[in-house]
Every structure is written in structure tokens, then in C-alpha cells.
mmCIF file of C-alpha atoms in Angstrom:
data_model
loop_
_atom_site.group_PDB
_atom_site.id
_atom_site.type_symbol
_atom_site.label_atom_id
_atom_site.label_comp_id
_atom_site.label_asym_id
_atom_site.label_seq_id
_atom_site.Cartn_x
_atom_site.Cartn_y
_atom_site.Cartn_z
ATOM 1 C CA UNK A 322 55.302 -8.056 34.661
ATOM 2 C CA UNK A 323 53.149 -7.947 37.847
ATOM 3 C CA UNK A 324 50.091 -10.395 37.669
ATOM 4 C CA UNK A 325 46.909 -8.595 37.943
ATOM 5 C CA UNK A 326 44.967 -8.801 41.213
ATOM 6 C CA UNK A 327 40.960 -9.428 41.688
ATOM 7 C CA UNK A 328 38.923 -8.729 44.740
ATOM 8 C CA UNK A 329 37.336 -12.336 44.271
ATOM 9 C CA UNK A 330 37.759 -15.144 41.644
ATOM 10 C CA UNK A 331 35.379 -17.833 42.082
ATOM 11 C CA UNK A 332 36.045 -21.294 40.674
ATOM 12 C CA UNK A 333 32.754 -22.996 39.204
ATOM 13 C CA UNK A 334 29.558 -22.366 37.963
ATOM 14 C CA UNK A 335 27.056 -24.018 38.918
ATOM 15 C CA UNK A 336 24.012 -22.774 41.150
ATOM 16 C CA UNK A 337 26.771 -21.548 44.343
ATOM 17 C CA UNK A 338 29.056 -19.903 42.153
ATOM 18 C CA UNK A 339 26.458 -17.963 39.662
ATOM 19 C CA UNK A 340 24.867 -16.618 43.122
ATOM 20 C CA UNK A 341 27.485 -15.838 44.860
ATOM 21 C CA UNK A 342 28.709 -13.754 41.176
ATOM 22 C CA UNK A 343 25.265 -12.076 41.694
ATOM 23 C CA UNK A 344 26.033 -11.650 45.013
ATOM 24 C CA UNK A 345 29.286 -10.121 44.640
ATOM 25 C CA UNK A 346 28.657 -7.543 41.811
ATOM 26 C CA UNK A 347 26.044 -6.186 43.337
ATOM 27 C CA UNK A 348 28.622 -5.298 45.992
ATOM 28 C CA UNK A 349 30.490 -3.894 43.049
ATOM 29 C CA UNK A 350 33.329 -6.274 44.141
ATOM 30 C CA UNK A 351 33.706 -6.810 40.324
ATOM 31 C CA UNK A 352 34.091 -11.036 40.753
ATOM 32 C CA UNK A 353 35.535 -13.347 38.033
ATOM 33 C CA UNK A 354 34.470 -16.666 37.234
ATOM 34 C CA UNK A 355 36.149 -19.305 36.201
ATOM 35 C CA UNK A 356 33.307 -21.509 34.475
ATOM 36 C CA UNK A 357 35.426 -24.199 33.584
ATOM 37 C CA UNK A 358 34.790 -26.125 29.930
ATOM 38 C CA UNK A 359 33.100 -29.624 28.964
ATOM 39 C CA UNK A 360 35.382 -32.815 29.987
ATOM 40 C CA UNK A 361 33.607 -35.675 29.387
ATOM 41 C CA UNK A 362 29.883 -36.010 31.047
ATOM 42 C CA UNK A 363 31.470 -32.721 33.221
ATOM 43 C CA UNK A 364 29.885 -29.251 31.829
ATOM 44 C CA UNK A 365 30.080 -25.650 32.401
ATOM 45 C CA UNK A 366 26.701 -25.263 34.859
ATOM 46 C CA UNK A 367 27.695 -28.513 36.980
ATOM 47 C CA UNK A 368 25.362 -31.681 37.411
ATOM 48 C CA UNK A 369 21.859 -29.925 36.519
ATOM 49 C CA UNK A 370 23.101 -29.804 32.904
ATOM 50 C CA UNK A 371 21.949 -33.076 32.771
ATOM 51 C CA UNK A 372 18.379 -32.547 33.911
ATOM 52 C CA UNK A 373 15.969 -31.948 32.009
ATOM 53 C CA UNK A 374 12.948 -30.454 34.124
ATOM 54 C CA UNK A 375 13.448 -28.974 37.076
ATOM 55 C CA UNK A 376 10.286 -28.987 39.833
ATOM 56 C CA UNK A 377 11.456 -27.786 42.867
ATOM 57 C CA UNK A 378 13.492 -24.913 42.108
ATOM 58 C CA UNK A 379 11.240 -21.864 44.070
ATOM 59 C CA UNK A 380 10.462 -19.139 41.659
ATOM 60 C CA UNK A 381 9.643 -21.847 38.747
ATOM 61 C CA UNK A 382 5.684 -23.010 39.358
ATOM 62 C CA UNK A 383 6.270 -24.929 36.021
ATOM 63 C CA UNK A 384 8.851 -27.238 35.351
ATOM 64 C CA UNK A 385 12.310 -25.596 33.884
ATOM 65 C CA UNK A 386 15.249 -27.632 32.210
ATOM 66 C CA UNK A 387 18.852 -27.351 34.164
ATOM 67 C CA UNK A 388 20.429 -25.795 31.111
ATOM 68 C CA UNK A 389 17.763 -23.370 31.060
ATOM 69 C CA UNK A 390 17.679 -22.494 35.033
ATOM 70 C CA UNK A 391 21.743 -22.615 34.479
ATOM 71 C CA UNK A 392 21.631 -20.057 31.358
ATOM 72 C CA UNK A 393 19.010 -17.672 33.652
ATOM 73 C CA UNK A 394 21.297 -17.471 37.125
ATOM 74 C CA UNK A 395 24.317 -17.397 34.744
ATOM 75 C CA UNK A 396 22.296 -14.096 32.406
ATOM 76 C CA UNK A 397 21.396 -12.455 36.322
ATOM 77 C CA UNK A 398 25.260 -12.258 37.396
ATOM 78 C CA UNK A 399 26.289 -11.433 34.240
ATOM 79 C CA UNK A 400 23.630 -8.693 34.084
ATOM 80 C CA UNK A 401 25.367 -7.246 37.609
ATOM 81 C CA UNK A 402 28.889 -6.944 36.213
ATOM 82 C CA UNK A 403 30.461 -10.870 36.813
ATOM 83 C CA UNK A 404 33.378 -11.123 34.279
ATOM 84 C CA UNK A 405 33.259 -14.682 33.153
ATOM 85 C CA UNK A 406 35.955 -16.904 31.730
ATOM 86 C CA UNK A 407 35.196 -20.208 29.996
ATOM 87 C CA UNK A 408 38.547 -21.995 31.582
ATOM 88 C CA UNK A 409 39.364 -24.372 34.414
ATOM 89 C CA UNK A 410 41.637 -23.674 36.914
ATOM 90 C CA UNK A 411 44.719 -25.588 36.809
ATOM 91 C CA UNK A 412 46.256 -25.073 40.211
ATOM 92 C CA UNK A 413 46.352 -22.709 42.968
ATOM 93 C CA UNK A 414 48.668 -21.099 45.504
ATOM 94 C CA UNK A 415 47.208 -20.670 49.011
ATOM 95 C CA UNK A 416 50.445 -20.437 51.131
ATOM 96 C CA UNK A 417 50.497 -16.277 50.397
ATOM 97 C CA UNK A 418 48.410 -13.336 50.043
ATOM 98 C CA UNK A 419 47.367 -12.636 47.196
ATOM 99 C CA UNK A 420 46.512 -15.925 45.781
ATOM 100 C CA UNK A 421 47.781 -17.180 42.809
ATOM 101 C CA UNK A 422 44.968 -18.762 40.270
ATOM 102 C CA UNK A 423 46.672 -20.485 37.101
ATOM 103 C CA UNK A 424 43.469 -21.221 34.110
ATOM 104 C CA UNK A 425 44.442 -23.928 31.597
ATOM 105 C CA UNK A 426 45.834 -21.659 29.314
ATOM 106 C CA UNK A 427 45.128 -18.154 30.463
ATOM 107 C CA UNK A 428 48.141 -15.877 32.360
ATOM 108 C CA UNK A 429 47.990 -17.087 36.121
ATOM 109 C CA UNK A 430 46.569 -13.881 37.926
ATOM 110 C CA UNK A 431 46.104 -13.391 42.178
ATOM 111 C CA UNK A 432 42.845 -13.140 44.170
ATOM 112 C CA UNK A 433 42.491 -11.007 47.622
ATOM 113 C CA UNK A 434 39.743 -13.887 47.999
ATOM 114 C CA UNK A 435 38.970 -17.193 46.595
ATOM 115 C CA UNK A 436 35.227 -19.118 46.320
ATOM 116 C CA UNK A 437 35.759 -22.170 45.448
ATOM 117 C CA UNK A 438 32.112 -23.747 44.097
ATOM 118 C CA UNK A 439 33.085 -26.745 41.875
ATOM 119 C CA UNK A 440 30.947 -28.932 42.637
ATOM 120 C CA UNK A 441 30.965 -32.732 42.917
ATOM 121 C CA UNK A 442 30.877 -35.138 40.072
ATOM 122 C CA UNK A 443 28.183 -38.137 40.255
ATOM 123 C CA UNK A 444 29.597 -41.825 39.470
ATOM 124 C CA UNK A 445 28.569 -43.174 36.522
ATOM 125 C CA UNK A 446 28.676 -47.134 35.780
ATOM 126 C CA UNK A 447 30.518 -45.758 32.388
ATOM 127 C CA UNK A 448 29.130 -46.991 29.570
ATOM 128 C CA UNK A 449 28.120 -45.201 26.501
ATOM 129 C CA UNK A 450 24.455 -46.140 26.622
ATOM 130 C CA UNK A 451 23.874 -45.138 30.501
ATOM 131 C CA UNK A 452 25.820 -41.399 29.564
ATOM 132 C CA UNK A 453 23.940 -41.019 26.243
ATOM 133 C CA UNK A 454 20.288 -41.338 28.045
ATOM 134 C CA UNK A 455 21.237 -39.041 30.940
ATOM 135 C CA UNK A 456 22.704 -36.199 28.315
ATOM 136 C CA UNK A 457 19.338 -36.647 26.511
ATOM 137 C CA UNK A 458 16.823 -36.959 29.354
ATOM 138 C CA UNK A 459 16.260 -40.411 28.863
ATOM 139 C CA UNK A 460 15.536 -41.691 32.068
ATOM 140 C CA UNK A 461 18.845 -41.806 33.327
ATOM 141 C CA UNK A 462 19.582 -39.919 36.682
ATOM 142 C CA UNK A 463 21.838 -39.733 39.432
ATOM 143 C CA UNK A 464 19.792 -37.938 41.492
ATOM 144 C CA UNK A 465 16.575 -39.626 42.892
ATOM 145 C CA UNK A 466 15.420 -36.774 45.067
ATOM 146 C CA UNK A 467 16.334 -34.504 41.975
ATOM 147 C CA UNK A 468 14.153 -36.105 39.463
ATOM 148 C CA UNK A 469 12.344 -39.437 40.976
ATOM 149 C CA UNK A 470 8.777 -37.306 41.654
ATOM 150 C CA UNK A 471 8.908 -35.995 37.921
ATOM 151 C CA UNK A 472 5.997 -37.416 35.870
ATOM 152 C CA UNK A 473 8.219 -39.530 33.549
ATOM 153 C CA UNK A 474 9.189 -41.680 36.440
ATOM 154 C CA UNK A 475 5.420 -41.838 38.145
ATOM 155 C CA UNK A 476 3.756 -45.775 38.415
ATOM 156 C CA UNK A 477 6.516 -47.183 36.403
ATOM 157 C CA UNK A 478 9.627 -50.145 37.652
ATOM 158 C CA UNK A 479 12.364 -47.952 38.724
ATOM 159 C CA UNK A 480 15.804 -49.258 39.235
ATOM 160 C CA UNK A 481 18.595 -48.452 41.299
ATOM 161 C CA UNK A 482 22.117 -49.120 41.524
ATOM 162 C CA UNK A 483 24.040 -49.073 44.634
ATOM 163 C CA UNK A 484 24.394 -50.427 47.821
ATOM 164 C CA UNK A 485 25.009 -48.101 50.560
ATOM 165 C CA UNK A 486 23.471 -45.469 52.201
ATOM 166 C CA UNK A 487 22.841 -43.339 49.422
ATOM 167 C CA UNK A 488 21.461 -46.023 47.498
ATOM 168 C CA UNK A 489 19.300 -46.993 50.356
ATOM 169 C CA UNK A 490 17.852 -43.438 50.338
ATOM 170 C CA UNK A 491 16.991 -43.332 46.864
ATOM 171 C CA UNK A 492 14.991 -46.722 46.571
ATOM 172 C CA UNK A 493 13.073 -45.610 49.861
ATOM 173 C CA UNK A 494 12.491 -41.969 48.016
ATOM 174 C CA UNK A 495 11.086 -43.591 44.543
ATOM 175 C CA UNK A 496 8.805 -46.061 46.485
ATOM 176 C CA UNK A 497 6.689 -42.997 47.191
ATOM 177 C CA UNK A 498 6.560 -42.786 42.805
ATOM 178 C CA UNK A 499 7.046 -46.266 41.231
ATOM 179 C CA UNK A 500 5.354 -49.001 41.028
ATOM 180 C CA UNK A 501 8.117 -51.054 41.866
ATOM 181 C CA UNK A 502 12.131 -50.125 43.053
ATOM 182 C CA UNK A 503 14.522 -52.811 41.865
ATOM 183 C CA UNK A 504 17.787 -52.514 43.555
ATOM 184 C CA UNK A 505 20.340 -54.289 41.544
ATOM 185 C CA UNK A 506 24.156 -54.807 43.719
ATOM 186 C CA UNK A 507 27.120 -56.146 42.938
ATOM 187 C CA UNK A 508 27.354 -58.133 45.959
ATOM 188 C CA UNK A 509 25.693 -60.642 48.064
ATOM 189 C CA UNK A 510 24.964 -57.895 51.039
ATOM 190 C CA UNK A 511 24.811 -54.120 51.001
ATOM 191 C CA UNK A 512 27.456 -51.846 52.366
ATOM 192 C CA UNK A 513 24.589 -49.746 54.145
ATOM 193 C CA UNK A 514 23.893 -49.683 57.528
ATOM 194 C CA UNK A 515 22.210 -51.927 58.995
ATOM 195 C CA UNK A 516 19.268 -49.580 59.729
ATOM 196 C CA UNK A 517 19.144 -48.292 56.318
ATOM 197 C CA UNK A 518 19.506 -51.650 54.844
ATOM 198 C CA UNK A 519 16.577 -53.453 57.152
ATOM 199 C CA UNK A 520 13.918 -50.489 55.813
ATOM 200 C CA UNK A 521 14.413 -50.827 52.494
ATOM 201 C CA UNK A 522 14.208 -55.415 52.555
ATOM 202 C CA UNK A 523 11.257 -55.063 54.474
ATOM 203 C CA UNK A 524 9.596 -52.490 52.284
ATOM 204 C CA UNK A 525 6.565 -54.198 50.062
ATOM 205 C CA UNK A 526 7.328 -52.399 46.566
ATOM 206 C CA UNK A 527 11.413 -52.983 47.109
ATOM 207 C CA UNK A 528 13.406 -56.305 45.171
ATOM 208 C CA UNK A 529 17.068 -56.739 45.133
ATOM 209 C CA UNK A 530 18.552 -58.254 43.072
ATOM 210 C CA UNK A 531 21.579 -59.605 44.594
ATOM 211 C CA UNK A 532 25.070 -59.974 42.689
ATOM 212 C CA UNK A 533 24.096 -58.404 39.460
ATOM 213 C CA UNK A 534 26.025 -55.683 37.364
ATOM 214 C CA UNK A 535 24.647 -53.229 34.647
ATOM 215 C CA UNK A 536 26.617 -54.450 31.348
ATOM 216 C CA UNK A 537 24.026 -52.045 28.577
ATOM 217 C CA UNK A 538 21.232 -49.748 29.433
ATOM 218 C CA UNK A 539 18.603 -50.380 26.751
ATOM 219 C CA UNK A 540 16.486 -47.559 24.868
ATOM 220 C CA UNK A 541 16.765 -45.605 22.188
ATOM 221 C CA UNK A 542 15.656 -42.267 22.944
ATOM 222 C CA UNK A 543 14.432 -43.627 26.208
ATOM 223 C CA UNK A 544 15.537 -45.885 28.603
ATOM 224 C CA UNK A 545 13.137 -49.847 28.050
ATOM 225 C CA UNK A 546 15.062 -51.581 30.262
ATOM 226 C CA UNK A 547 18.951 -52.985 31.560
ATOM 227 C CA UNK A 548 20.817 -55.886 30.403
ATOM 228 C CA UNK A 549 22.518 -57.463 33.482
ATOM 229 C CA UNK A 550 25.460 -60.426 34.384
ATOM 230 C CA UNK A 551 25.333 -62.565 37.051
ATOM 231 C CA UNK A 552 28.772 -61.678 38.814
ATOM 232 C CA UNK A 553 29.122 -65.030 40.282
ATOM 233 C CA UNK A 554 27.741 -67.467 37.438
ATOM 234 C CA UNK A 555 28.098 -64.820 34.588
ATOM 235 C CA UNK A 556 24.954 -65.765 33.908
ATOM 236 C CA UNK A 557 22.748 -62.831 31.386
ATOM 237 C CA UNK A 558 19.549 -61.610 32.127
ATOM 238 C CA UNK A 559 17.115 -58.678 30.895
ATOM 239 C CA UNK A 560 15.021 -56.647 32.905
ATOM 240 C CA UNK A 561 11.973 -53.993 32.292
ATOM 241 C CA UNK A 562 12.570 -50.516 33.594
ATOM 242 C CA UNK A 563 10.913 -47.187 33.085
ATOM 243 C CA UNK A 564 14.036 -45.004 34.307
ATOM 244 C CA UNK A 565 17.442 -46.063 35.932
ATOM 245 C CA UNK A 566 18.817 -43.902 39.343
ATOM 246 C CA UNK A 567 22.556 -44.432 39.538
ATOM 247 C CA UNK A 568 24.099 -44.210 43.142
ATOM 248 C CA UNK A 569 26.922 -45.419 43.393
ATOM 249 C CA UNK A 570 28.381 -41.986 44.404
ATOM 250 C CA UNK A 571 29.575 -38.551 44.101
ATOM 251 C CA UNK A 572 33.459 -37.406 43.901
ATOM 252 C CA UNK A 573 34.281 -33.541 44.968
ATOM 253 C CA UNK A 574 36.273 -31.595 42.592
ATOM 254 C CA UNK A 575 39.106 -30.765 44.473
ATOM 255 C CA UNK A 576 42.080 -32.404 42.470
ATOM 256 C CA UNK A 577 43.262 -29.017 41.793
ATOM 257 C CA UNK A 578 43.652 -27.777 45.220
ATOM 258 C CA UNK A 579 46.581 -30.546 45.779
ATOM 259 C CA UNK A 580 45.425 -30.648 49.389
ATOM 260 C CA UNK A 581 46.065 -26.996 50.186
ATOM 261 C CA UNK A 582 42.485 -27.457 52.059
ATOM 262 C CA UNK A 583 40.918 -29.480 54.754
ATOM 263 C CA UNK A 584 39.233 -32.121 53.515
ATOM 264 C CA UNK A 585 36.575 -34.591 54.881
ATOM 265 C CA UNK A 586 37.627 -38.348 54.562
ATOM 266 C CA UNK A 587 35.374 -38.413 51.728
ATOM 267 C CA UNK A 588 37.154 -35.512 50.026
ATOM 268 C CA UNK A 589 34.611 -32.587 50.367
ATOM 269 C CA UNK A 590 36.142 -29.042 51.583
ATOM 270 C CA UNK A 591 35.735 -28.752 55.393
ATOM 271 C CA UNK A 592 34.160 -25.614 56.240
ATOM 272 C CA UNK A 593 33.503 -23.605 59.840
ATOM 273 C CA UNK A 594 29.598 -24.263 61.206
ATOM 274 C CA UNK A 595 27.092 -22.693 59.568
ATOM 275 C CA UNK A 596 29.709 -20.638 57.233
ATOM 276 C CA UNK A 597 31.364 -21.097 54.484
ATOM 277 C CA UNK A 598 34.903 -20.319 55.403
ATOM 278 C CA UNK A 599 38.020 -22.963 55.094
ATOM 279 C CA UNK A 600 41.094 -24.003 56.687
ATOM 280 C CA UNK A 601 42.775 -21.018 54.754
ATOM 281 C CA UNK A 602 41.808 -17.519 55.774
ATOM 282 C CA UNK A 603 40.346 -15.667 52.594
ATOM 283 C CA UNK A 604 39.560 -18.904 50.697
ATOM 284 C CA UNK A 605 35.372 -19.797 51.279
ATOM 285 C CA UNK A 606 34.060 -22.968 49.986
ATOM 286 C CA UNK A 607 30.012 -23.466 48.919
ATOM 287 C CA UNK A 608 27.851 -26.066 46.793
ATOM 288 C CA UNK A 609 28.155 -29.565 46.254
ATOM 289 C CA UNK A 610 32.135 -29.675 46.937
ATOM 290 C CA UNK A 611 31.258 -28.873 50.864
ATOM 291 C CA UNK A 612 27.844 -30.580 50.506
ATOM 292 C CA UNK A 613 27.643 -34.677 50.727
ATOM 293 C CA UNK A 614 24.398 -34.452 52.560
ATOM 294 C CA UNK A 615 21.681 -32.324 51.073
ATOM 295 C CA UNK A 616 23.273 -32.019 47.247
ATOM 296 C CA UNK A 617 20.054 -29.642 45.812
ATOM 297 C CA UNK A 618 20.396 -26.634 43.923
ATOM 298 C CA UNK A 619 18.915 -24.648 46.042
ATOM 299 C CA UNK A 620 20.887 -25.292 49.189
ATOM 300 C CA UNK A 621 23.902 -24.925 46.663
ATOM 301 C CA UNK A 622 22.723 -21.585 45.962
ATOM 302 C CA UNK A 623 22.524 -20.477 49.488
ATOM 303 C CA UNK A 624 25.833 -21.394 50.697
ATOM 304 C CA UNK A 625 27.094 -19.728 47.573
ATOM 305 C CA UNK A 626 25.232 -16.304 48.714
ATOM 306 C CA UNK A 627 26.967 -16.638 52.191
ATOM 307 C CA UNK A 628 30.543 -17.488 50.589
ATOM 308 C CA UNK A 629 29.691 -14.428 48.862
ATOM 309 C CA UNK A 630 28.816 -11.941 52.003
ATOM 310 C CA UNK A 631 31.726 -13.992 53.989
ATOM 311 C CA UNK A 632 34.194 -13.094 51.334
ATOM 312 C CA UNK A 633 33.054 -9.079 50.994
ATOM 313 C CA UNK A 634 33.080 -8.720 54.875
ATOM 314 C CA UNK A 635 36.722 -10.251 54.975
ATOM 315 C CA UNK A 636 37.783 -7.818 52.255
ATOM 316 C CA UNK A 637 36.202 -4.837 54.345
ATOM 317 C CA UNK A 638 37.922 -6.017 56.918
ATOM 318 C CA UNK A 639 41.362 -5.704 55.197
ATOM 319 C CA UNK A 640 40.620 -2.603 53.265
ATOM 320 C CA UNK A 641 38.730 -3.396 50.651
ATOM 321 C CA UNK A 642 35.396 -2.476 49.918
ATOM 322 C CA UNK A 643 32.488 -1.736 52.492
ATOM 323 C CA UNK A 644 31.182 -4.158 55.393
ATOM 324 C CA UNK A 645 27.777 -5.758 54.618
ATOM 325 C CA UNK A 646 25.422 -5.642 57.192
ATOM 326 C CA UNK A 647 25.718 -8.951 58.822
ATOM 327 C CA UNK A 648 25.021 -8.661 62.451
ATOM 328 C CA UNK A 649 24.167 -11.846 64.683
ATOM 329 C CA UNK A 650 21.886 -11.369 67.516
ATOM 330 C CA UNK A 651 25.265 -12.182 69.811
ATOM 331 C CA UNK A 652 27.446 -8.829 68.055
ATOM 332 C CA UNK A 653 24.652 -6.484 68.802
ATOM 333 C CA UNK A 654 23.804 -7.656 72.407
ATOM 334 C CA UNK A 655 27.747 -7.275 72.812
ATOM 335 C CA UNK A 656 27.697 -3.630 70.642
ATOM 336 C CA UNK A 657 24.476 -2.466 73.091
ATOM 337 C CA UNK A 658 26.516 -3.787 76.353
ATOM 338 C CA UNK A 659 30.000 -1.880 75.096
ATOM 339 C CA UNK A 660 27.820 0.967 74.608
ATOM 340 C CA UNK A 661 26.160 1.193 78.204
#
């Protein structure tokens, strides 16, 4: 039998791929999501399932839990006609038109276009206590600019674990909140640059402490403080902390592309300037898995509304549907010269 064939599947669902759902129904392009399922610390909604109040989402002037924000934009495209399936995708075929999509268990079916908005998964240290406090809003983040200005965290010793840039960012971010940022690295020296590295030893409310790893995060229903071994000496200590900002990293979700993509060295989807369109014609990319810069919901949702008006003007352009209104202040000096 022939597979079935959708204007536009989008992969994800998180803040890019709900609005670019809401986006896309209300061009009566009739999109499918893919919303994926729970693996692990890895759920349906992406990374702001694991926060618990939300601040600087605009719309919200009080504070709004991820699941709850994640439920709402979810509830909108839904509203407009977004078809939702709760699989992930287990491959994809890029090298023809239509596009095969294969779900976990579902029949594969073919796209005219593709948005792919999975997101990027945040490195945890791994252990049970660390993943049990972030689930629970315990204190636990990996997001300092997410969460670091919410009350919890205010005039309290903040820790942070990393040692490059990102790292560097974070502790710099919470000294504007805490009353003290401990850094705690693996290593003797930090991987950051130099730049980064000299701002954040010279700042007053910033200790490091040098060759130390996280073995247990302590707290029951909140985080108290972090058990920690020497890595030279294996020597134990114990420290006091009020919350614990984990940057050691974030890792695109892209293993089921199988490189059909461009890819930055880092592994997040390369996409034209300013738009949201990828080495393959018809497939756009938005969110966190072409973001390693900004990483807020809010950008997310933008480049998931433009992977949305990118993908209905290519299928106007082969047919299908009507062309949005998208002109650049470049096409209509061109249209008013053609015209003269």
C-alpha cells in the first residue's frame, strides 16, 4: 500500500515545535507532531519539564511551571487542528521527495516538509540524587539564566559545575543573586577562555574549588548541600549549598538524522542566516537543536514560528497551499522597480 503523505510533520515538542503546530494549522496546513515519549530525564515538552516556575516567559506576569506553560502552547495548537502523536521518530529519509518519517512503532508515512524541533538534552553528572531534585524542583538546574533570578535561589551559596565557557557564564549570571557562587571542576585549570576564565577568579563573591567531583547531591525534598572527592587525593569533603546549576553541557538530538544534515562541530543543525532552512531543501530546523547560544524558550518559540512560515511558503511554492505574506524590504523595492 502507498504510505500516506502530510503537508508537514514536525519532530518535537517543545516551545519551537508547539508554535510552529500553531503556526501551521492556522494555515490549515493540517501539521503532525511527533511528541516523542519519556526516556529517562528526556520528556514529551523538552527541558522546561523540569522547571518548575517560569518568570520570563512574556504573557505570564506571575510565575508559571514548564509543565504547565508546556500543557497551554501544546492545548493552543491542538485547539487549531495539530494532529499529535505520542512517538519518536526512529529514522528518516531525506535523499527523495516526499520524505519518509519512520515512529517507533507506528507505519513509516512521507512529509512534503519536515521541522525538525527536538531540542537539545542538558548533561547531567548522573546520579540518582542530582535527577531526583531537578524532576521535583529541588534546586537542581541546568539552566542558570533559566532559573538563577527565581526567589528560591536569591542570597543563598550557589554552586556550579563546569569549567568552560558555559560554566563561566553561569557563575558570572548567579553572582548578580547569591550570596556566594562556588565553582567546583574536575581539574586543576578551566577549559574556558582565558577572558571568560580571568572575570569570573577575579570576581569578589566567586570560589573554585579546584579538582573536585560531585559524588551525592544532598536534600531530601530540597537540595542542603553536595558531597564531593578530591580527584587527586580522593580525599571527601561536604559543602553547604542552597541550589546546584549543572553545566557541563548540552547534546542536540540529532542521532536520528544519521547525518543526513549539516551539522555544527558541536552537533547542532546548521541553518541559512536569519532562517530556519537546512542543508536539505524542504527540511527547516528551529529550537534548541539549531540553538547553542541563546537556549530560552522564547527564542525557541520564534524560530519555530519562522520554520513554520518558511515551510508553508516552500509548499506554495510547489503547489501546495497559499503563499504567506512574507515580503522583505529588498522583494518589494525589486517588485516596485520590475513594475516601473
Amino acid at each position: 500500500m502507498p504510505l500516506s503523505t502530510e503537508n508537514i510533520v514536525i519532530i518535537g515538542s517543545g516551545p519551537a515545535a508547539w508554535t510552529a503546530a500553531i503556526y501551521a494549522a492556522r494555515a490549515n496546513l493540517k501539521p503532525l507532531v511527533f511528541e516523542g515519549e519519556p526516556v529517562g530525564t528526556e520528556l514529551p515538552g523538552g527541558q522546561l519539564m523540569l522547571t518548575t516556575d517560569i518568570e520570563n516567559f512574556p504573557g505570564f506576569p506571575e510565575p508559571i511551571s514548564g509543565p504547565e506553560l508546556m500543557d497551554r502552547v501544546k492545548a493552543q495548537a491542538v485547539h487549531h487542528g495539530t494532529r499529535v502523536v505520542s512517538e519518536l521518530i526512529r529514522e528518516v529519509d531525506f535523499s527523495q521527495r516526499p520524505f519518509t518519517v519512520t515512529p517507533n512503532y507506528s507505519e513509516p508515512l512521507q512529509a512534503h516538509t519536515v521541522i525538525v524541533a527536538t531540542g537539545a538534552a542538558a548533561k547531567w553528572i548522573g546520579l540518582d540524587s542530582e535527577l531526583r531534585l531537578a524532576q521535583q524542583g529541588g534546586g537542581v538546574s541546568a539552566c542558570a539564566v533559566c532559573d538563577g533570578a527565581m526567589p528560591f535561589y536569591r542570597n543563598k551559596r550557589l554552586a556550579v559545575v563546569g569549567g568552560g565557557d558555559t560554566a563561566m557564564e553561569e557563575a558570572m549570571y548567579l553572582t548578580k543573586f547569591a550570596s556566594e557562587v562556588v565553582i567546583i571542576h574536575r581539574r586543576d585549570s578551566f577549559r574556558a577562555s582565558k577572558v571568560m576564565a580571568n572575570r569570573v577568579l577575579a570576581h569578589p563573591k566567586v570560589r573554585v574549588l579546584w579538582n573536585s567531583q560531585v559524588t551525592d547531591v544532598v536534600g531530601d525534598e530540597f537540595i542542603t548541600g553536595l558531597k564531593l572527592a578530591d580527584t587527586v587525593t580522593g580525599a571527601v569533603s561536604e559543602i553547604a549549598v542552597g541550589g546546584l546549576f549543572v553545566a557541563i553541557g548540552h547534546t542536540p538530538n540529532t542521532r536520528f538524522l544519521k547525518g543526513q544534515l549539516d551539522v555544527t562541530e558541536h552537533g547542532y543543525i546548521k541553518v541559512s542566516s536569519w532562517r530556519t532552512a537546512t542543508s536539505v531543501d524542504g527540511v527547516f530546523a528551529a529550537g534548541d537543536v539549531i540553538d547553542d547560544y541563546y537556549r530560552q524558550a522564547i527564542t525557541s518559540a520564534g524560530t519555530g514560528c519562522m520554520a513554520a512560515l518558511e515551510a508553508e511558503r516552500w509548499l506554495a511554492h510547489h503547489g501546495i497551499g497559499e503563499t504567506p505574506v512574507l515580503e522583505t524590504g529588498e522583494s518589494s523595492i525589486a517588485a516596485a522597480a520590475a513594475e516601473g
